[in-house]
mmCIF file of C-alpha atoms in Angstrom:
data_model
loop_
_atom_site.group_PDB
_atom_site.id
_atom_site.type_symbol
_atom_site.label_atom_id
_atom_site.label_comp_id
_atom_site.label_asym_id
_atom_site.label_seq_id
_atom_site.Cartn_x
_atom_site.Cartn_y
_atom_site.Cartn_z
ATOM 1 C CA UNK S 66 1.897 5.131 43.964
ATOM 2 C CA UNK S 67 5.019 7.237 43.128
ATOM 3 C CA UNK S 68 4.619 10.505 41.259
ATOM 4 C CA UNK S 69 6.097 11.027 37.755
ATOM 5 C CA UNK S 70 7.369 14.411 38.991
ATOM 6 C CA UNK S 71 10.391 12.746 40.475
ATOM 7 C CA UNK S 72 11.796 12.386 36.996
ATOM 8 C CA UNK S 73 12.116 16.118 36.466
ATOM 9 C CA UNK S 74 10.987 18.603 33.777
ATOM 10 C CA UNK S 75 13.240 17.371 30.982
ATOM 11 C CA UNK S 76 12.019 13.776 31.210
ATOM 12 C CA UNK S 77 8.372 14.842 31.539
ATOM 13 C CA UNK S 78 8.200 17.514 28.846
ATOM 14 C CA UNK S 79 11.143 16.836 26.436
ATOM 15 C CA UNK S 80 11.974 20.512 25.665
ATOM 16 C CA UNK S 81 14.462 19.678 22.915
ATOM 17 C CA UNK S 82 11.833 17.649 21.043
ATOM 18 C CA UNK S 83 9.364 20.430 21.520
ATOM 19 C CA UNK S 84 11.789 22.895 20.082
ATOM 20 C CA UNK S 85 12.325 20.706 17.059
ATOM 21 C CA UNK S 86 8.580 20.381 16.464
ATOM 22 C CA UNK S 87 8.038 24.086 16.880
ATOM 23 C CA UNK S 88 10.816 24.660 14.299
ATOM 24 C CA UNK S 89 9.091 22.319 11.892
ATOM 25 C CA UNK S 90 5.758 24.140 12.525
ATOM 26 C CA UNK S 91 7.243 27.586 11.921
ATOM 27 C CA UNK S 92 8.959 26.401 8.755
ATOM 28 C CA UNK S 93 5.593 25.043 7.532
ATOM 29 C CA UNK S 94 3.848 28.367 8.116
ATOM 30 C CA UNK S 95 6.629 30.227 6.476
ATOM 31 C CA UNK S 96 6.582 28.036 3.382
ATOM 32 C CA UNK S 97 2.751 28.125 2.983
ATOM 33 C CA UNK S 98 2.644 31.814 3.960
ATOM 34 C CA UNK S 99 5.317 34.474 3.104
ATOM 35 C CA UNK S 100 7.574 32.149 1.073
ATOM 36 C CA UNK S 101 4.697 30.486 -0.943
ATOM 37 C CA UNK S 102 5.113 32.652 -4.052
ATOM 38 C CA UNK S 103 8.680 31.292 -4.474
ATOM 39 C CA UNK S 104 7.268 27.796 -4.941
ATOM 40 C CA UNK S 105 3.870 28.053 -6.545
ATOM 41 C CA UNK S 106 1.216 30.494 -7.950
ATOM 42 C CA UNK S 107 -1.481 28.607 -6.028
ATOM 43 C CA UNK S 108 -3.278 30.102 -3.014
ATOM 44 C CA UNK S 109 -2.503 29.325 0.632
ATOM 45 C CA UNK S 110 -3.785 26.187 2.302
ATOM 46 C CA UNK S 111 -7.199 26.354 3.888
ATOM 47 C CA UNK S 112 -7.705 26.865 7.593
ATOM 48 C CA UNK S 113 -8.759 23.231 7.821
ATOM 49 C CA UNK S 114 -5.465 22.143 6.265
ATOM 50 C CA UNK S 115 -3.446 24.229 8.677
ATOM 51 C CA UNK S 116 -5.509 22.882 11.524
ATOM 52 C CA UNK S 117 -4.834 19.305 10.355
ATOM 53 C CA UNK S 118 -1.077 19.974 10.278
ATOM 54 C CA UNK S 119 -0.955 21.567 13.740
ATOM 55 C CA UNK S 120 -3.052 18.773 15.222
ATOM 56 C CA UNK S 121 -0.678 16.194 13.644
ATOM 57 C CA UNK S 122 2.346 17.948 15.231
ATOM 58 C CA UNK S 123 0.605 18.262 18.558
ATOM 59 C CA UNK S 124 -0.130 14.447 18.531
ATOM 60 C CA UNK S 125 3.532 13.769 17.709
ATOM 61 C CA UNK S 126 4.488 15.849 20.760
ATOM 62 C CA UNK S 127 1.960 14.111 22.926
ATOM 63 C CA UNK S 128 3.273 10.727 21.859
ATOM 64 C CA UNK S 129 7.023 11.371 22.234
ATOM 65 C CA UNK S 130 7.441 14.547 24.062
ATOM 66 C CA UNK S 131 4.781 14.746 26.863
ATOM 67 C CA UNK S 132 4.595 12.535 29.971
ATOM 68 C CA UNK S 133 3.027 9.916 27.690
ATOM 69 C CA UNK S 134 6.555 9.159 26.421
ATOM 70 C CA UNK S 135 7.900 8.678 29.906
ATOM 71 C CA UNK S 136 4.920 6.480 30.771
ATOM 72 C CA UNK S 137 5.682 4.422 27.644
ATOM 73 C CA UNK S 138 8.947 3.434 29.261
ATOM 74 C CA UNK S 139 7.268 2.629 32.577
ATOM 75 C CA UNK S 140 4.261 0.595 31.558
ATOM 76 C CA UNK S 141 3.412 -1.260 28.323
ATOM 77 C CA UNK S 142 -0.157 -0.003 27.923
ATOM 78 C CA UNK S 143 1.198 3.607 27.642
ATOM 79 C CA UNK S 144 3.697 2.333 25.038
ATOM 80 C CA UNK S 145 0.844 0.971 22.907
ATOM 81 C CA UNK S 146 -1.059 4.307 23.184
ATOM 82 C CA UNK S 147 2.152 5.964 21.837
ATOM 83 C CA UNK S 148 2.324 3.577 18.964
ATOM 84 C CA UNK S 149 -1.438 4.159 18.115
ATOM 85 C CA UNK S 150 -0.808 7.888 18.005
ATOM 86 C CA UNK S 151 2.312 7.510 15.920
ATOM 87 C CA UNK S 152 0.790 5.012 13.473
ATOM 88 C CA UNK S 153 -2.929 5.871 13.135
ATOM 89 C CA UNK S 154 -3.424 9.483 14.222
ATOM 90 C CA UNK S 155 -0.521 11.778 13.369
ATOM 91 C CA UNK S 156 0.306 10.542 9.776
ATOM 92 C CA UNK S 157 -3.167 11.057 8.315
ATOM 93 C CA UNK S 158 -3.475 14.514 9.853
ATOM 94 C CA UNK S 159 -0.130 15.597 8.516
ATOM 95 C CA UNK S 160 -0.955 14.258 4.984
ATOM 96 C CA UNK S 161 -4.154 16.115 5.032
ATOM 97 C CA UNK S 162 -2.440 19.265 6.224
ATOM 98 C CA UNK S 163 0.190 19.529 3.519
ATOM 99 C CA UNK S 164 -1.038 21.162 0.263
ATOM 100 C CA UNK S 165 -0.542 19.247 -3.016
ATOM 101 C CA UNK S 166 1.815 21.906 -4.431
ATOM 102 C CA UNK S 167 4.267 21.410 -1.576
ATOM 103 C CA UNK S 168 4.262 17.671 -2.152
ATOM 104 C CA UNK S 169 4.860 18.329 -5.859
ATOM 105 C CA UNK S 170 7.926 20.486 -4.989
ATOM 106 C CA UNK S 171 9.228 17.769 -2.657
ATOM 107 C CA UNK S 172 8.736 15.131 -5.387
ATOM 108 C CA UNK S 173 11.031 17.100 -7.700
ATOM 109 C CA UNK S 174 13.730 15.335 -5.755
ATOM 110 C CA UNK S 175 13.836 12.238 -8.012
ATOM 111 C CA UNK S 176 15.146 9.686 -5.451
ATOM 112 C CA UNK S 177 12.421 10.764 -3.052
ATOM 113 C CA UNK S 178 9.687 10.547 -5.617
ATOM 114 C CA UNK S 179 10.919 7.096 -6.735
ATOM 115 C CA UNK S 180 11.029 5.795 -3.114
ATOM 116 C CA UNK S 181 7.495 7.248 -2.362
ATOM 117 C CA UNK S 182 6.048 5.824 -5.697
ATOM 118 C CA UNK S 183 7.350 2.316 -4.770
ATOM 119 C CA UNK S 184 6.534 2.344 -1.018
ATOM 120 C CA UNK S 185 2.967 3.693 -1.523
ATOM 121 C CA UNK S 186 1.880 0.904 -3.858
ATOM 122 C CA UNK S 187 -1.057 -0.430 -1.843
ATOM 123 C CA UNK S 188 0.132 -4.037 -1.311
ATOM 124 C CA UNK S 189 3.712 -2.962 -0.440
ATOM 125 C CA UNK S 190 2.461 -0.184 1.890
ATOM 126 C CA UNK S 191 0.135 -2.327 3.837
ATOM 127 C CA UNK S 192 2.479 -5.266 4.202
ATOM 128 C CA UNK S 193 5.476 -3.085 5.002
ATOM 129 C CA UNK S 194 3.721 -1.191 7.835
ATOM 130 C CA UNK S 195 2.121 -4.278 9.480
ATOM 131 C CA UNK S 196 5.412 -6.258 9.125
ATOM 132 C CA UNK S 197 7.416 -3.492 10.787
ATOM 133 C CA UNK S 198 4.945 -3.058 13.577
ATOM 134 C CA UNK S 199 4.750 -6.789 14.229
ATOM 135 C CA UNK S 200 8.533 -7.152 13.968
ATOM 136 C CA UNK S 201 9.117 -4.398 16.561
ATOM 137 C CA UNK S 202 6.847 -6.205 19.108
ATOM 138 C CA UNK S 203 8.712 -9.467 18.867
ATOM 139 C CA UNK S 204 9.990 -9.649 22.504
ATOM 140 C CA UNK S 205 13.710 -9.927 21.652
ATOM 141 C CA UNK S 206 13.570 -7.020 19.200
ATOM 142 C CA UNK S 207 11.408 -4.849 21.473
ATOM 143 C CA UNK S 208 13.816 -5.317 24.470
ATOM 144 C CA UNK S 209 16.845 -4.604 22.281
ATOM 145 C CA UNK S 210 15.296 -1.415 20.776
ATOM 146 C CA UNK S 211 14.236 -0.153 24.210
ATOM 147 C CA UNK S 212 17.744 -0.602 25.682
ATOM 148 C CA UNK S 213 19.531 1.420 22.979
ATOM 149 C CA UNK S 214 18.768 5.026 22.049
ATOM 150 C CA UNK S 215 19.968 4.643 18.393
ATOM 151 C CA UNK S 216 17.971 1.409 17.773
ATOM 152 C CA UNK S 217 14.902 2.917 19.371
ATOM 153 C CA UNK S 218 15.060 6.113 17.284
ATOM 154 C CA UNK S 219 15.635 4.189 14.062
ATOM 155 C CA UNK S 220 12.868 1.652 14.464
ATOM 156 C CA UNK S 221 10.208 4.193 15.660
ATOM 157 C CA UNK S 222 11.174 6.497 12.694
ATOM 158 C CA UNK S 223 10.854 3.551 10.292
ATOM 159 C CA UNK S 224 7.379 2.708 11.689
ATOM 160 C CA UNK S 225 6.286 6.347 11.368
ATOM 161 C CA UNK S 226 7.477 6.499 7.738
ATOM 162 C CA UNK S 227 5.810 3.139 6.967
ATOM 163 C CA UNK S 228 2.579 4.481 8.544
ATOM 164 C CA UNK S 229 2.755 7.507 6.396
ATOM 165 C CA UNK S 230 3.228 5.312 3.333
ATOM 166 C CA UNK S 231 0.349 3.167 4.442
ATOM 167 C CA UNK S 232 -2.045 6.124 4.777
ATOM 168 C CA UNK S 233 -0.963 7.737 1.453
ATOM 169 C CA UNK S 234 -3.089 5.610 -0.908
ATOM 170 C CA UNK S 235 -6.193 6.439 1.160
ATOM 171 C CA UNK S 236 -5.786 10.143 1.702
ATOM 172 C CA UNK S 237 -3.635 11.878 -0.860
ATOM 173 C CA UNK S 238 -5.398 14.102 -3.345
ATOM 174 C CA UNK S 239 -2.627 14.597 -5.811
ATOM 175 C CA UNK S 240 -3.486 14.108 -9.487
ATOM 176 C CA UNK S 241 -1.885 10.908 -10.806
ATOM 177 C CA UNK S 242 -1.302 9.580 -7.321
ATOM 178 C CA UNK S 243 -4.692 8.326 -6.314
ATOM 179 C CA UNK S 244 -4.120 4.656 -6.582
ATOM 180 C CA UNK S 245 -7.218 3.590 -4.647
ATOM 181 C CA UNK S 246 -10.837 4.582 -5.069
ATOM 182 C CA UNK S 247 -14.311 3.255 -4.322
ATOM 183 C CA UNK S 248 -14.505 -0.389 -3.054
ATOM 184 C CA UNK S 249 -10.744 -0.703 -3.356
ATOM 185 C CA UNK S 250 -10.360 1.691 -0.423
ATOM 186 C CA UNK S 251 -12.777 -0.314 1.602
ATOM 187 C CA UNK S 252 -10.930 -3.581 0.842
ATOM 188 C CA UNK S 253 -7.617 -1.967 1.706
ATOM 189 C CA UNK S 254 -8.834 -0.739 5.126
ATOM 190 C CA UNK S 255 -10.179 -4.297 5.986
ATOM 191 C CA UNK S 256 -6.893 -5.874 4.863
ATOM 192 C CA UNK S 257 -4.920 -3.383 6.990
ATOM 193 C CA UNK S 258 -6.967 -4.123 10.049
ATOM 194 C CA UNK S 259 -6.649 -7.895 9.560
ATOM 195 C CA UNK S 260 -2.852 -7.966 9.197
ATOM 196 C CA UNK S 261 -2.349 -6.220 12.541
ATOM 197 C CA UNK S 262 -4.720 -8.586 14.347
ATOM 198 C CA UNK S 263 -2.208 -11.494 14.849
ATOM 199 C CA UNK S 264 0.362 -9.198 16.600
ATOM 200 C CA UNK S 265 -2.359 -7.775 18.910
ATOM 201 C CA UNK S 266 -3.778 -11.285 19.616
ATOM 202 C CA UNK S 267 -0.372 -12.669 20.636
ATOM 203 C CA UNK S 268 0.064 -9.833 23.053
ATOM 204 C CA UNK S 269 -3.496 -10.024 24.446
ATOM 205 C CA UNK S 270 -3.615 -13.805 24.891
ATOM 206 C CA UNK S 271 -0.041 -14.464 25.993
ATOM 207 C CA UNK S 272 0.010 -16.384 29.255
ATOM 208 C CA UNK S 273 2.920 -14.454 30.717
ATOM 209 C CA UNK S 274 4.637 -11.035 30.479
ATOM 210 C CA UNK S 275 6.562 -11.006 27.201
ATOM 211 C CA UNK S 276 8.873 -8.034 27.595
ATOM 212 C CA UNK S 277 11.861 -7.902 29.851
ATOM 213 C CA UNK S 278 11.806 -4.186 29.441
ATOM 214 C CA UNK S 279 8.922 -4.130 32.028
ATOM 215 C CA UNK S 280 9.678 -7.119 34.303
ATOM 216 C CA UNK S 281 13.481 -7.162 34.462
ATOM 217 C CA UNK S 282 14.669 -4.280 36.728
ATOM 218 C CA UNK S 283 17.956 -3.834 34.733
ATOM 219 C CA UNK S 284 16.210 -3.745 31.381
ATOM 220 C CA UNK S 285 13.583 -1.413 32.802
ATOM 221 C CA UNK S 286 16.279 1.022 33.931
ATOM 222 C CA UNK S 287 17.924 0.860 30.467
ATOM 223 C CA UNK S 288 14.616 1.761 28.999
ATOM 224 C CA UNK S 289 14.170 4.644 31.325
ATOM 225 C CA UNK S 290 17.617 5.929 30.438
ATOM 226 C CA UNK S 291 16.341 6.694 26.929
ATOM 227 C CA UNK S 292 14.238 9.596 28.232
ATOM 228 C CA UNK S 293 15.489 10.427 31.716
ATOM 229 C CA UNK S 294 18.724 12.342 32.135
ATOM 230 C CA UNK S 295 21.546 10.060 33.589
ATOM 231 C CA UNK S 296 22.111 12.308 36.677
ATOM 232 C CA UNK S 297 18.460 12.290 37.559
ATOM 233 C CA UNK S 298 18.108 8.589 37.023
ATOM 234 C CA UNK S 299 21.131 7.770 39.273
ATOM 235 C CA UNK S 300 19.622 9.842 42.114
ATOM 236 C CA UNK S 301 16.334 7.883 42.184
ATOM 237 C CA UNK S 302 15.537 4.783 44.176
ATOM 238 C CA UNK S 303 13.424 2.765 41.678
ATOM 239 C CA UNK S 304 12.216 -0.795 42.049
ATOM 240 C CA UNK S 305 9.954 -1.398 39.021
ATOM 241 C CA UNK S 306 6.790 -0.430 37.178
ATOM 242 C CA UNK S 307 4.675 -1.404 40.189
ATOM 243 C CA UNK S 308 5.777 1.913 41.712
ATOM 244 C CA UNK S 309 3.668 3.761 39.162
ATOM 245 C CA UNK S 310 0.938 1.284 38.155
ATOM 246 C CA UNK S 311 -0.644 -1.216 40.555
ATOM 247 C CA UNK S 312 -1.999 -3.427 37.783
ATOM 248 C CA UNK S 313 -0.037 -6.734 37.280
ATOM 249 C CA UNK S 314 2.362 -6.782 34.352
ATOM 250 C CA UNK S 315 0.328 -9.365 32.530
ATOM 251 C CA UNK S 316 -2.824 -7.418 32.744
ATOM 252 C CA UNK S 317 -0.989 -4.286 31.723
ATOM 253 C CA UNK S 318 0.295 -6.146 28.693
ATOM 254 C CA UNK S 319 -3.153 -7.378 27.764
ATOM 255 C CA UNK S 320 -4.569 -3.858 28.217
ATOM 256 C CA UNK S 321 -1.969 -2.525 25.865
ATOM 257 C CA UNK S 322 -2.939 -4.960 23.148
ATOM 258 C CA UNK S 323 -6.675 -4.265 23.656
ATOM 259 C CA UNK S 324 -6.148 -0.561 23.528
ATOM 260 C CA UNK S 325 -4.133 -0.771 20.252
ATOM 261 C CA UNK S 326 -6.802 -2.861 18.634
ATOM 262 C CA UNK S 327 -9.656 -0.610 19.820
ATOM 263 C CA UNK S 328 -8.032 2.630 18.710
ATOM 264 C CA UNK S 329 -7.141 1.040 15.383
ATOM 265 C CA UNK S 330 -10.711 -0.197 14.865
ATOM 266 C CA UNK S 331 -12.201 3.183 15.773
ATOM 267 C CA UNK S 332 -9.953 5.066 13.342
ATOM 268 C CA UNK S 333 -10.454 2.422 10.547
ATOM 269 C CA UNK S 334 -14.158 2.536 11.193
ATOM 270 C CA UNK S 335 -14.220 6.352 10.545
ATOM 271 C CA UNK S 336 -12.164 5.835 7.408
ATOM 272 C CA UNK S 337 -14.615 3.082 6.259
ATOM 273 C CA UNK S 338 -17.489 5.552 6.708
ATOM 274 C CA UNK S 339 -15.832 8.222 4.580
ATOM 275 C CA UNK S 340 -14.652 5.700 1.912
ATOM 276 C CA UNK S 341 -18.131 4.140 1.677
ATOM 277 C CA UNK S 342 -19.748 7.610 1.476
ATOM 278 C CA UNK S 343 -17.358 8.619 -1.300
ATOM 279 C CA UNK S 344 -18.056 5.432 -3.236
ATOM 280 C CA UNK S 345 -21.797 5.772 -2.765
ATOM 281 C CA UNK S 346 -21.763 9.423 -3.921
ATOM 282 C CA UNK S 347 -19.772 8.527 -7.080
ATOM 283 C CA UNK S 348 -22.074 5.747 -7.952
ATOM 284 C CA UNK S 349 -25.059 8.021 -7.600
ATOM 285 C CA UNK S 350 -23.436 10.572 -9.885
ATOM 286 C CA UNK S 351 -22.571 7.869 -12.339
ATOM 287 C CA UNK S 352 -26.200 6.681 -12.458
ATOM 288 C CA UNK S 353 -27.379 10.259 -13.050
ATOM 289 C CA UNK S 354 -25.013 10.713 -15.942
ATOM 290 C CA UNK S 355 -25.998 7.374 -17.480
ATOM 291 C CA UNK S 356 -29.674 8.336 -17.195
ATOM 292 C CA UNK S 357 -29.134 11.634 -18.856
ATOM 293 C CA UNK S 358 -26.981 10.147 -21.587
ATOM 294 C CA UNK S 359 -29.344 7.305 -22.394
ATOM 295 C CA UNK S 360 -31.696 7.806 -25.282
ATOM 296 C CA UNK S 361 -35.262 8.650 -24.302
ATOM 297 C CA UNK S 362 -38.118 6.614 -25.947
ATOM 298 C CA UNK S 363 -39.718 8.593 -28.747
ATOM 299 C CA UNK S 364 -43.347 9.382 -28.612
ATOM 300 C CA UNK S 365 -45.536 7.888 -31.354
#
């Protein structure tokens, strides 16, 4: 099989995207560090919060800056790993990594607060994310998005924002913003998993390759042009994805759908564990308070 090194350093490691993410990370540490007193009287975020934020940024880079991004334009299964990272891994870590006071400052921008308030309503958030994800993987839309840099950037950004809104009701700790608790969180997670199942099932059980991006040589080259410099791409003698992955296209497509569903179920399973544990703990505390508050039988 051919080596990815033929595409060059820029295509493999996306230095401009890396520089952008490093700038965001530096800005974060400046705001929560030396500049913090300009925004709040609260203390700095914990080490765990900082670690969450850095991990979220690293996952964004792995998804759309490392060789995984190039592989996502070569084979469908790598694309689905990208989408799993973008939707189910990076957003929750970033939410957990940003302190409440920074969110409060951001929400002083009224249009932003109004938009977030609306888009994080549980029903809207879960339907919006799963609809956008499923819409993107309609073959015609997918092929169109992967043949145009602007369309690709817009739709992946929309999915990332929708994923952030979807995770918000589960993870945010801001007073007055916690719209889900207890068993409602558990129901929300089950609903979220169920809504994505039809899209994954259609991909897994399709009887033929669905996406021209991977089986049509011209569409495949257009997709590669989104991450490979034009000069480098013109100098290469490429025939198709089989140069880099010996698995048939249909099997690669099925593998992509399976990987997406497995990753989603693992992450949602972890969330279910924490949601159930939180609900159980609160129920135990409630029972203790009721026991203490209830009148004791008097001795005769």
